[in-house]
mmCIF file of C-alpha atoms in Angstrom:
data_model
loop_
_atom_site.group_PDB
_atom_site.id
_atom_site.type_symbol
_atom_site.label_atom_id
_atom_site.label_comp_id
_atom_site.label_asym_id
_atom_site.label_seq_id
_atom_site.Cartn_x
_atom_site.Cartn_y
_atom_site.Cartn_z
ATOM 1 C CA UNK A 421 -66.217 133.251 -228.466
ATOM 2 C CA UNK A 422 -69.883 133.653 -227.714
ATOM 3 C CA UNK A 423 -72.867 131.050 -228.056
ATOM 4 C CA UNK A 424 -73.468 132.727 -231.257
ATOM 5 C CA UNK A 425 -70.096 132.155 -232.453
ATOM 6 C CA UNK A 426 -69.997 128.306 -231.403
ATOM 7 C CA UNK A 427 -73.614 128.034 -232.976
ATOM 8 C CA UNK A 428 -72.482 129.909 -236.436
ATOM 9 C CA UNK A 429 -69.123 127.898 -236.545
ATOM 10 C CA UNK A 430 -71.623 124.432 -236.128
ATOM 11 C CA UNK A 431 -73.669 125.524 -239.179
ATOM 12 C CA UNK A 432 -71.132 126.457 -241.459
ATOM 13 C CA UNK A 433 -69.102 122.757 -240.800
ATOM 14 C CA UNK A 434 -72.545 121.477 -241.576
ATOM 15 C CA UNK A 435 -72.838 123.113 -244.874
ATOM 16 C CA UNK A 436 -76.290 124.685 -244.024
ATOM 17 C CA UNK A 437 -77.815 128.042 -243.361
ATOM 18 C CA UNK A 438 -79.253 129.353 -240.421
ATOM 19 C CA UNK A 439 -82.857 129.094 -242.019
ATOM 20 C CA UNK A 440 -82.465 125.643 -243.069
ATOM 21 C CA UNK A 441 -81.156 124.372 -239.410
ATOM 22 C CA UNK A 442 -84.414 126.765 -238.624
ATOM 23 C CA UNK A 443 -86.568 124.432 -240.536
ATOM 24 C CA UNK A 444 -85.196 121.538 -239.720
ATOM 25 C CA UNK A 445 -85.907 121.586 -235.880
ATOM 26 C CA UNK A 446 -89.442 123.562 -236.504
ATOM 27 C CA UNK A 447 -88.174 126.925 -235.458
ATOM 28 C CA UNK A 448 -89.557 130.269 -236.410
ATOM 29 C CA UNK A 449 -87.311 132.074 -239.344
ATOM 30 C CA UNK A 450 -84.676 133.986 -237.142
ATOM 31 C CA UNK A 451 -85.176 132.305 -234.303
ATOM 32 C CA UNK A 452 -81.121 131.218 -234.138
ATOM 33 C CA UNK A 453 -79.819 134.866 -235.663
ATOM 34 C CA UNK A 454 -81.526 136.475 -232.685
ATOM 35 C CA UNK A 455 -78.813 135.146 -230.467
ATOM 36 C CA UNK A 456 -75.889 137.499 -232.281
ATOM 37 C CA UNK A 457 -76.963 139.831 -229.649
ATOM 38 C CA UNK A 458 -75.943 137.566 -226.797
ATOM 39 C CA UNK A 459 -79.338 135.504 -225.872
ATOM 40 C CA UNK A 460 -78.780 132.523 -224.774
ATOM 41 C CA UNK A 461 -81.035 129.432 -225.235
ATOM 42 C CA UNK A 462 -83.268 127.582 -223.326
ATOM 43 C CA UNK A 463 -82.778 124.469 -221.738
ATOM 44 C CA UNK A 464 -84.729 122.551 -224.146
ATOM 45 C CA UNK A 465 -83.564 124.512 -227.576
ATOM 46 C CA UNK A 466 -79.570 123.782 -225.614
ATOM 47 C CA UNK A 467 -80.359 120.469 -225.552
ATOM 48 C CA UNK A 468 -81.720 120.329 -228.966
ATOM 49 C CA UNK A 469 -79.401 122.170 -230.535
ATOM 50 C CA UNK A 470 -76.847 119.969 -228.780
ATOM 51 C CA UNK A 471 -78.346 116.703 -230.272
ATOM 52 C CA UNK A 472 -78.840 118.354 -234.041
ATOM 53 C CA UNK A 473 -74.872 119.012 -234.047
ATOM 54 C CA UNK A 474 -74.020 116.179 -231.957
ATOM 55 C CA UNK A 475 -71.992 117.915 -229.465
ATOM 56 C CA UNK A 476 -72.797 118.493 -225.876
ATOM 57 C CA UNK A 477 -74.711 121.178 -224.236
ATOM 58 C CA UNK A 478 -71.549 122.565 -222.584
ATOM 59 C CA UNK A 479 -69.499 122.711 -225.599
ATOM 60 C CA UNK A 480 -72.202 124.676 -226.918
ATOM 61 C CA UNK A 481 -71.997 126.922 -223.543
ATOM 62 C CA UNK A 482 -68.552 127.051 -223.871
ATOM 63 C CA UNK A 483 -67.866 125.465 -220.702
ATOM 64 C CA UNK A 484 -66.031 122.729 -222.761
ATOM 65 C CA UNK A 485 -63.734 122.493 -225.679
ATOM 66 C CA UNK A 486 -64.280 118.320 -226.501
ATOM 67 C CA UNK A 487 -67.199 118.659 -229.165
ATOM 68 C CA UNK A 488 -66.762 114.903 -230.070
ATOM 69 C CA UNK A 489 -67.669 113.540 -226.381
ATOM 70 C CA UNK A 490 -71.098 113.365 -227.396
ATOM 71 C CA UNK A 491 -70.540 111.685 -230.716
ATOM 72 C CA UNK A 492 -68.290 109.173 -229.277
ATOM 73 C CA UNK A 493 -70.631 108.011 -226.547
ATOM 74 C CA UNK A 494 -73.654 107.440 -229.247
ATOM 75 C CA UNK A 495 -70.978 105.302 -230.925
ATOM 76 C CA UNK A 496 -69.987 103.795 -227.864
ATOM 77 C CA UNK A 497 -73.420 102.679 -226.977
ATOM 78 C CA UNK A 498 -74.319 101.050 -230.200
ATOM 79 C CA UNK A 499 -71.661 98.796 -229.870
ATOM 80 C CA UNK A 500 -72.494 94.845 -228.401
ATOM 81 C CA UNK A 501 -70.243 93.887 -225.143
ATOM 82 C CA UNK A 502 -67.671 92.044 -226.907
ATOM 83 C CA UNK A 503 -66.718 95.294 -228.942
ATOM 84 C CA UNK A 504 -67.376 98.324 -226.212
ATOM 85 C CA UNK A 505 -64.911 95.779 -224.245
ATOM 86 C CA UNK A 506 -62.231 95.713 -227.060
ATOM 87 C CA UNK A 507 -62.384 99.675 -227.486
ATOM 88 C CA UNK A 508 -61.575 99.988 -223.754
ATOM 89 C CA UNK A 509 -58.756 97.712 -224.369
ATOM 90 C CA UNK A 510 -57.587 99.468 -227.151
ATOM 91 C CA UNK A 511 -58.323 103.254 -225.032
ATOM 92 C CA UNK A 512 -56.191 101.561 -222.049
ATOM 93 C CA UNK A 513 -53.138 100.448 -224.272
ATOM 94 C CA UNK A 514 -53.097 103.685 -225.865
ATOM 95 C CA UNK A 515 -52.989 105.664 -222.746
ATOM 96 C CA UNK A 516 -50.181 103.405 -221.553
ATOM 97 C CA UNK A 517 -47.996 104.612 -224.505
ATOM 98 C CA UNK A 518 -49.072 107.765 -223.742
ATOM 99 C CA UNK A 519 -47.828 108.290 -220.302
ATOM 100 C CA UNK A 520 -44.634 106.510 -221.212
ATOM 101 C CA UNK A 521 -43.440 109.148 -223.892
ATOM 102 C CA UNK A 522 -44.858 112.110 -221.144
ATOM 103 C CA UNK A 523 -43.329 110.583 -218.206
ATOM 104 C CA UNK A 524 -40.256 108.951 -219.397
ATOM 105 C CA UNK A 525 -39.240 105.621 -218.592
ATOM 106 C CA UNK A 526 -36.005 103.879 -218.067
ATOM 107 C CA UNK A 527 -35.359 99.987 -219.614
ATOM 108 C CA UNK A 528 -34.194 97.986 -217.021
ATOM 109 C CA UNK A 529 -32.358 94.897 -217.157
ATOM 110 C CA UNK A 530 -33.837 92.025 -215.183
ATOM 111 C CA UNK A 531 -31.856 88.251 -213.794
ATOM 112 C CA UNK A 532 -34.046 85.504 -213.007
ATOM 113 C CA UNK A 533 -33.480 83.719 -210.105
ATOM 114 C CA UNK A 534 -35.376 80.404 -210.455
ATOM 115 C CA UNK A 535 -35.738 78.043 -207.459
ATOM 116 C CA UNK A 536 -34.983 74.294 -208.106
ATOM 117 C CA UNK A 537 -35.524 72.733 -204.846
ATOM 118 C CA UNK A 538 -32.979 72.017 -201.849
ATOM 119 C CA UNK A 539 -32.185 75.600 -201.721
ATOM 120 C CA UNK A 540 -30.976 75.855 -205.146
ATOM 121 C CA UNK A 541 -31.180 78.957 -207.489
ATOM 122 C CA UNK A 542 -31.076 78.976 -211.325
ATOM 123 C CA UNK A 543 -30.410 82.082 -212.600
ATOM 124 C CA UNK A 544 -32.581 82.682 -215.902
ATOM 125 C CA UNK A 545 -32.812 85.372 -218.695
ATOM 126 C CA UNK A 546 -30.465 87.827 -218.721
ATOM 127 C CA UNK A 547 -31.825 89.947 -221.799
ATOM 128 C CA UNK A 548 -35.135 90.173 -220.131
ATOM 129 C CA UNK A 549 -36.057 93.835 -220.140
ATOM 130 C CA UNK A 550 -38.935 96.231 -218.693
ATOM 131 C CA UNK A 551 -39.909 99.740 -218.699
ATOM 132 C CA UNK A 552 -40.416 101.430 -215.342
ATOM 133 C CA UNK A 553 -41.034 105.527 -214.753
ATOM 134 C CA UNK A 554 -37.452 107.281 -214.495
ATOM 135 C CA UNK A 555 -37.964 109.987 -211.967
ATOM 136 C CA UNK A 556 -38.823 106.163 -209.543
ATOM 137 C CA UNK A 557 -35.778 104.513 -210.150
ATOM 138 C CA UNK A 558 -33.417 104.009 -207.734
ATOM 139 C CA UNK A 559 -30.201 106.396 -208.216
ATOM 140 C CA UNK A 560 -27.823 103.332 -206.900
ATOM 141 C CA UNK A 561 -28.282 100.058 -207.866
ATOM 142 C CA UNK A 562 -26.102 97.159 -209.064
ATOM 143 C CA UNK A 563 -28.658 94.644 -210.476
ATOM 144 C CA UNK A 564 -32.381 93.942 -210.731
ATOM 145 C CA UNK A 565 -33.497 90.330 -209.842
ATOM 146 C CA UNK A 566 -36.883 89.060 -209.859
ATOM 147 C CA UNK A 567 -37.080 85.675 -207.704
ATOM 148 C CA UNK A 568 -39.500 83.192 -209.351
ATOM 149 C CA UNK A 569 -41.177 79.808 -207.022
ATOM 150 C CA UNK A 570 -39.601 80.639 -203.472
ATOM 151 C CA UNK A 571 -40.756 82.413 -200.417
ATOM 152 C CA UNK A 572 -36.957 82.546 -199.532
ATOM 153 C CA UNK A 573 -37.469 86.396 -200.530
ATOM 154 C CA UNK A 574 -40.203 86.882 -197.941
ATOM 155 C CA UNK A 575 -40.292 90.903 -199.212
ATOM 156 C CA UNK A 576 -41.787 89.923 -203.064
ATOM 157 C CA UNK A 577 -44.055 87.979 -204.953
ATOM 158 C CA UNK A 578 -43.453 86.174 -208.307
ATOM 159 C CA UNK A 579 -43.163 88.734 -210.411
ATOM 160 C CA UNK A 580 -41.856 91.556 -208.508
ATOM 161 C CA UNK A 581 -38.721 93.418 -209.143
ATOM 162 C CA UNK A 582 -35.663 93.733 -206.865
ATOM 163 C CA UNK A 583 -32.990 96.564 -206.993
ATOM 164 C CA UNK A 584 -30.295 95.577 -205.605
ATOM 165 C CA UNK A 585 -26.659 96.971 -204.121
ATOM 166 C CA UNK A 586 -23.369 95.751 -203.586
ATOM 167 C CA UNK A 587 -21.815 96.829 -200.644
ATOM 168 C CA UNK A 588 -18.737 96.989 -202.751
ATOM 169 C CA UNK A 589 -17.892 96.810 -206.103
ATOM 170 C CA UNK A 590 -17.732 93.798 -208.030
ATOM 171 C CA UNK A 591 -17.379 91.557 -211.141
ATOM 172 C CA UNK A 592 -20.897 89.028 -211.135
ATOM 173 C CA UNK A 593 -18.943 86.842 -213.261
ATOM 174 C CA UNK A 594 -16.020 86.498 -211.367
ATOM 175 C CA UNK A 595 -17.330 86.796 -207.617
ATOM 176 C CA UNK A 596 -17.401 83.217 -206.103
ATOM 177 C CA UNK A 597 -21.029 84.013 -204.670
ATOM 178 C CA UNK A 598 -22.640 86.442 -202.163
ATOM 179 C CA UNK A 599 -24.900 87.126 -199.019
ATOM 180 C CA UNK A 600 -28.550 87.981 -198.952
ATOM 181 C CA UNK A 601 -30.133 88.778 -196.019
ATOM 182 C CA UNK A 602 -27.295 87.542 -193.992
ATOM 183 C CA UNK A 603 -27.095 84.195 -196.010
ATOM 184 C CA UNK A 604 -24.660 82.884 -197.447
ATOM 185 C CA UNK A 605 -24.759 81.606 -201.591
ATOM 186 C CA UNK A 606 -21.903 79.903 -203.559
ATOM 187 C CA UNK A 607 -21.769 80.437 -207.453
ATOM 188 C CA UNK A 608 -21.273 77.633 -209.213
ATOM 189 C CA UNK A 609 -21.257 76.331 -213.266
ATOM 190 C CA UNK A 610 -22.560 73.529 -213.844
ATOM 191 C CA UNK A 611 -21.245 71.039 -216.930
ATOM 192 C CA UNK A 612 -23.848 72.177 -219.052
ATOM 193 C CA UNK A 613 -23.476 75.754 -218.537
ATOM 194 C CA UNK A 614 -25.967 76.118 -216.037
ATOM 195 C CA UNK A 615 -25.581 79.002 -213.840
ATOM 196 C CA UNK A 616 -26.460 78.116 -209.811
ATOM 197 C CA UNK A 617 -26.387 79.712 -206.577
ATOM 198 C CA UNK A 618 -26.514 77.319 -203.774
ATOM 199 C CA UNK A 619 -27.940 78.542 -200.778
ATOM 200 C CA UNK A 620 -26.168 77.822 -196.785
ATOM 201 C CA UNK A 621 -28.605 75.539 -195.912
ATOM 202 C CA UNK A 622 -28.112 73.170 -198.807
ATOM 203 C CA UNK A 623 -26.351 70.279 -197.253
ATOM 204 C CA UNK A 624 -23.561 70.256 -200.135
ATOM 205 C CA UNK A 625 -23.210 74.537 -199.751
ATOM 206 C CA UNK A 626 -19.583 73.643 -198.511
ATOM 207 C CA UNK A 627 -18.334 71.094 -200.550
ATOM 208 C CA UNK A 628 -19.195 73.751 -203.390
ATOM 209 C CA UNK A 629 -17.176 76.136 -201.669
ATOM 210 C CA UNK A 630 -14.085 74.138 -201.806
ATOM 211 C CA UNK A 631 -14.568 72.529 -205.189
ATOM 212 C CA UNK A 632 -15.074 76.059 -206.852
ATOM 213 C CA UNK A 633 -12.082 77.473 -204.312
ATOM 214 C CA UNK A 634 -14.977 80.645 -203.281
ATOM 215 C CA UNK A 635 -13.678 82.813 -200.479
ATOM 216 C CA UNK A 636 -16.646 83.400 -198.603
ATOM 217 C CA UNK A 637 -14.970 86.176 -197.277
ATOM 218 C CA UNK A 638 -15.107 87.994 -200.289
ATOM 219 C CA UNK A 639 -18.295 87.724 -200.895
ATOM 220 C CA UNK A 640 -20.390 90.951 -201.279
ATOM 221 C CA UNK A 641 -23.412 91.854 -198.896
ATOM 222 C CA UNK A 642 -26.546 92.208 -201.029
ATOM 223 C CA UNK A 643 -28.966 94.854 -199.909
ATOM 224 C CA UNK A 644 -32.581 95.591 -201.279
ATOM 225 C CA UNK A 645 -32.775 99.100 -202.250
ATOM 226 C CA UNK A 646 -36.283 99.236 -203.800
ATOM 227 C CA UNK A 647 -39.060 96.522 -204.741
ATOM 228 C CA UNK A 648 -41.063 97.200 -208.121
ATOM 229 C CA UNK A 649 -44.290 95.365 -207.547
ATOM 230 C CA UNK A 650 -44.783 94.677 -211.412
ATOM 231 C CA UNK A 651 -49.007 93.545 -210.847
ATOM 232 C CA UNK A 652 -49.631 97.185 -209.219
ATOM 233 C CA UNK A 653 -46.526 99.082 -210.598
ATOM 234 C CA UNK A 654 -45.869 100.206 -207.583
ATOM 235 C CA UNK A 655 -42.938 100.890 -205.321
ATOM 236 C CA UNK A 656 -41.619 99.767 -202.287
ATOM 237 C CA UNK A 657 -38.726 101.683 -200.826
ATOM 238 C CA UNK A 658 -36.826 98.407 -197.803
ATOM 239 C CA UNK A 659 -35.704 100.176 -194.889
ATOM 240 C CA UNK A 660 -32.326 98.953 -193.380
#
């Protein structure tokens, strides 16, 4: 497709003939036929065409295919702050469903671990959920916690994501508690269905042992696999 082409395609969308858009802009009679033979325009008549059509000089020259960037940004720049703000909320949220049906995401699963104090652990939602790019998750992991109010988990931030592994197999509802980092945590139930994990250093860790009959031996080693820093959505891969 030539100038011409682009040029006659404009002025038949706009319902007029080549003499009118001639009269319009104050151009001798012809002046826009002459360029079937492959003239091309001057800066000025590019520009002015461009403006008459409301498309941009190098969608005119071919150099683009987007003939509404133009039109958009004269829209754009009527608007007050408050609204050009709300469009680019509206762009952003768009383009985030938009990468997630190109790229593919996987729902995840997410625990809660809330700390209570005296190196106690609640562990929250279970039916949490979040979306996070496919091709970056893990291939091995047995659960994803995201610690909330300690610095216990030195690696994260409130917020973050941790994939976690086993170093065996195991039942989270029947295992009597497990090690993190080299620490110890018991599992206990509390009357009111509370679920805790009581850390080593809590000065009742091994009466909670006993009373809930946990063989620390059998508890599993947790390792990090991944972090999913949820602010940046970005990745973190823990080296061992």
């Amino acid at each position: 497709m030539t100038f011409y082409d682009r040029l006659k395609t404009l002025v038949v969308e706009s319902k007029k003939s080549f003499n009118q858009v001639e009269r319009e802009l104050g151009y001798p009679r012809n002046a826009l036929a002459n360029y079937r033979l492959g003239k091309q325009p001057s800066a000025r008549r590019l520009s002015e065409l461009a403006d008459f059509f409301d498309v941009s000089d190098e969608y005119l020259l071919e150099k683009s295919n987007d003939r509404d960037h133009k039109k958009i940004q004269k829209l754009f720049n009527k608007l007050n702050d408050t609204n050009r703000q709300a469009v680019l909320d509206f762009i952003q949220n768009k383009l985030n469903e938009q990468e997630i049906s190109e790229v593919g995401y996987t729902t995840v699963t997410i625990t809660s671990f809330i700390y209570r104090g005296d190196y106690v652990w609640q562990q929250g939602r279970l039916d949490s959920k979040v979306d996070i790019p496919s091709a970056q998750v893990p291939d091995e992991y047995d659960i994803v916690i995201e610690p909330v109010g300690s610095d216990f988990f030195t690696e994260v931030k409130d917020g973050d994501l941790l994939f976690i592994k086993y170093d065996h197999k195991v039942d989270p509802n029947e295992v009597g508690g497990f090690i993190f980092n080299h620490e110890k945590f018991v599992r206990i139930v509390t009357s009111g269905g509370r679920l805790l994990y009581v850390h080593q250093d809590n000065p009742d860790f091994k009466h909670y042992v006993e009373e809930n009959h946990a063989d620390e031996k059998e508890f599993p080693e947790s390792v990090i696999v991944n972090i999913f820093h949820t602010r940046t959505r970005s990745w973190e891969k823990v080296e061992h």
